[in-house]
Amino acid sequence: MEYYLLLGLHVGAVAIWIGGMLLSSLAIYIDTVRKNKAPSDRLGLVLRWNRWITTPAMILVWILGIAMTMQIGWYMFIWFKLKITCVLILSALFGKQSSTLRRIANGKTVTAFSKTISSSAPIALVLTIVIVVLVVAKPFGV
């Protein structure tokens, strides 16, 4: 597949994935503000969006990213290793958000660590900016 087509699909999938993470972060934050009230119907919508839109977008990001990397051979550069580290952290954060959303929907109490996930939007945004800078600037050699 042509590189620029892969790149366009990759960037689109990234936008959907990060948007879904921000939506999840907002839903978790709203629930922690509500303090142990019954989960709203909107939480079910967020869970469905997470399952059918955000998760496939994340998977697509990984597949397309790996395909582009194999085409170009970036895996040996330091900037790329830093980028992959950021993407791994984002993926782990998304997994934690997803499990926290499921716990809330099932009526379980959110733990102290899960409450910090409610402020995960700034983490996701900062990591996304770092990734974009690394990809565009390609510091540490090309």
CSV table of C-alpha atoms in Angstrom, one decimal:
chain,number,residue,atom,x,y,z
A,1,MET,CA,0.0,0.0,0.0
A,2,GLU,CA,1.3,3.5,-0.8
A,3,TYR,CA,3.0,5.2,2.1
A,4,TYR,CA,0.9,8.4,2.0
A,5,LEU,CA,-2.3,6.4,2.0
A,6,LEU,CA,-1.1,4.5,5.1
A,7,LEU,CA,0.0,7.8,6.7
A,8,GLY,CA,-3.4,9.4,6.1
A,9,LEU,CA,-5.3,6.4,7.5
A,10,HIS,CA,-2.9,6.3,10.5
A,11,VAL,CA,-3.4,10.0,11.3
A,12,GLY,CA,-7.1,9.7,11.0
A,13,ALA,CA,-7.1,6.6,13.3
A,14,VAL,CA,-4.9,8.5,15.8
A,15,ALA,CA,-7.4,11.4,15.9
A,16,ILE,CA,-10.3,9.0,16.6
A,17,TRP,CA,-8.3,7.2,19.3
A,18,ILE,CA,-7.1,10.3,21.1
A,19,GLY,CA,-10.6,11.8,20.8
A,20,GLY,CA,-12.1,8.6,22.4
A,21,MET,CA,-9.5,8.8,25.2
A,22,LEU,CA,-10.5,12.3,25.9
A,23,LEU,CA,-14.2,11.3,25.9
A,24,SER,CA,-13.4,8.5,28.3
A,25,SER,CA,-11.5,10.8,30.6
A,26,LEU,CA,-14.4,13.2,30.7
A,27,ALA,CA,-16.9,10.4,31.5
A,28,ILE,CA,-14.7,9.1,34.3
A,29,TYR,CA,-14.2,12.7,35.7
A,30,ILE,CA,-17.9,13.3,35.7
A,31,ASP,CA,-18.6,10.1,37.5
A,32,THR,CA,-16.0,10.9,40.2
A,33,VAL,CA,-17.6,14.3,40.7
A,34,ARG,CA,-21.0,12.6,41.1
A,35,LYS,CA,-19.6,10.5,44.0
A,36,ASN,CA,-21.1,7.1,44.1
A,37,LYS,CA,-24.4,8.0,42.5
A,38,ALA,CA,-25.8,5.4,40.0
A,39,PRO,CA,-24.0,5.5,36.6
A,40,SER,CA,-25.9,7.5,34.0
A,41,ASP,CA,-27.2,6.2,30.7
A,42,ARG,CA,-24.5,8.3,29.0
A,43,LEU,CA,-21.9,6.1,30.5
A,44,GLY,CA,-23.3,3.2,28.5
A,45,LEU,CA,-23.0,5.3,25.3
A,46,VAL,CA,-19.3,6.0,26.2
A,47,LEU,CA,-18.7,2.3,26.8
A,48,ARG,CA,-20.2,1.4,23.4
A,49,TRP,CA,-18.2,4.2,21.7
A,50,ASN,CA,-15.1,2.9,23.4
A,51,ARG,CA,-15.7,-0.7,22.4
A,52,TRP,CA,-16.8,-0.1,18.7
A,53,ILE,CA,-14.9,3.1,17.7
A,54,THR,CA,-12.0,3.9,20.0
A,55,THR,CA,-10.6,0.4,20.5
A,56,PRO,CA,-10.6,-0.5,16.8
A,57,ALA,CA,-9.0,2.9,16.1
A,58,MET,CA,-6.2,2.1,18.5
A,59,ILE,CA,-5.7,-1.3,16.9
A,60,LEU,CA,-5.6,0.4,13.4
A,61,VAL,CA,-3.0,2.9,14.7
A,62,TRP,CA,-0.8,0.0,15.7
A,63,ILE,CA,-1.2,-2.0,12.5
A,64,LEU,CA,-0.7,1.0,10.2
A,65,GLY,CA,2.2,2.3,12.3
A,66,ILE,CA,4.0,-1.0,12.1
A,67,ALA,CA,3.3,-1.2,8.3
A,68,MET,CA,4.8,2.2,7.8
A,69,THR,CA,7.8,1.5,10.0
A,70,MET,CA,8.5,-1.7,8.0
A,71,GLN,CA,8.3,0.3,4.8
A,72,ILE,CA,10.6,3.1,5.9
A,73,GLY,CA,12.9,1.3,8.5
A,74,TRP,CA,12.6,3.9,11.2
A,75,TYR,CA,12.8,1.4,14.1
A,76,MET,CA,16.6,2.0,14.5
A,77,PHE,CA,16.3,5.7,15.3
A,78,ILE,CA,16.3,7.1,18.9
A,79,TRP,CA,13.3,9.5,18.1
A,80,PHE,CA,11.3,6.5,17.0
A,81,LYS,CA,12.1,4.5,20.1
A,82,LEU,CA,10.9,7.5,22.2
A,83,LYS,CA,7.8,7.7,20.1
A,84,ILE,CA,7.0,4.1,20.6
A,85,THR,CA,7.5,4.5,24.4
A,86,CYS,CA,4.9,7.3,24.4
A,87,VAL,CA,2.5,5.2,22.3
A,88,LEU,CA,2.9,2.3,24.7
A,89,ILE,CA,2.1,4.6,27.6
A,90,LEU,CA,-1.0,5.9,25.8
A,91,SER,CA,-2.1,2.3,25.1
A,92,ALA,CA,-1.7,1.4,28.8
A,93,LEU,CA,-3.6,4.5,29.8
A,94,PHE,CA,-6.4,3.6,27.4
A,95,GLY,CA,-6.5,0.1,28.9
A,96,LYS,CA,-6.8,1.6,32.4
A,97,GLN,CA,-9.5,4.0,31.3
A,98,SER,CA,-11.5,1.2,29.7
A,99,SER,CA,-11.3,-1.0,32.8
A,100,THR,CA,-12.3,2.0,35.0
A,101,LEU,CA,-15.3,2.7,32.8
A,102,ARG,CA,-16.4,-0.9,33.0
A,103,ARG,CA,-16.1,-0.9,36.8
A,104,ILE,CA,-18.1,2.3,37.1
A,105,ALA,CA,-20.8,0.9,34.8
A,106,ASN,CA,-21.0,-2.3,36.9
A,107,GLY,CA,-21.5,-0.2,40.0
A,108,LYS,CA,-18.1,-0.9,41.6
A,109,THR,CA,-16.3,1.7,43.7
A,110,VAL,CA,-13.5,3.5,41.9
A,111,THR,CA,-10.2,3.0,43.6
A,112,ALA,CA,-7.9,5.9,44.5
A,113,PHE,CA,-5.6,5.0,41.5
A,114,SER,CA,-8.6,4.9,39.2
A,115,LYS,CA,-9.6,8.4,40.3
A,116,THR,CA,-6.3,9.7,39.0
A,117,ILE,CA,-7.3,8.3,35.6
A,118,SER,CA,-10.1,10.9,35.7
A,119,SER,CA,-7.4,13.5,35.0
A,120,SER,CA,-5.8,11.4,32.2
A,121,ALA,CA,-6.8,13.9,29.5
A,122,PRO,CA,-3.7,16.2,30.1
A,123,ILE,CA,-1.4,13.1,30.1
A,124,ALA,CA,-2.9,12.0,26.7
A,125,LEU,CA,-2.6,15.5,25.2
A,126,VAL,CA,1.0,16.0,26.4
A,127,LEU,CA,2.0,12.5,25.1
A,128,THR,CA,0.3,13.2,21.7
A,129,ILE,CA,2.1,16.5,21.4
A,130,VAL,CA,5.4,14.8,22.2
A,131,ILE,CA,4.7,12.2,19.6
A,132,VAL,CA,3.8,14.8,16.9
A,133,VAL,CA,7.0,16.7,17.7
A,134,LEU,CA,9.1,13.6,17.5
A,135,VAL,CA,7.6,12.5,14.2
A,136,VAL,CA,7.7,15.9,12.5
A,137,ALA,CA,11.1,17.1,13.8
A,138,LYS,CA,12.8,13.7,13.9
A,139,PRO,CA,15.5,14.8,16.4
A,140,PHE,CA,18.4,12.6,17.3
A,141,GLY,CA,19.2,11.7,13.7
A,142,VAL,CA,17.4,10.6,10.6
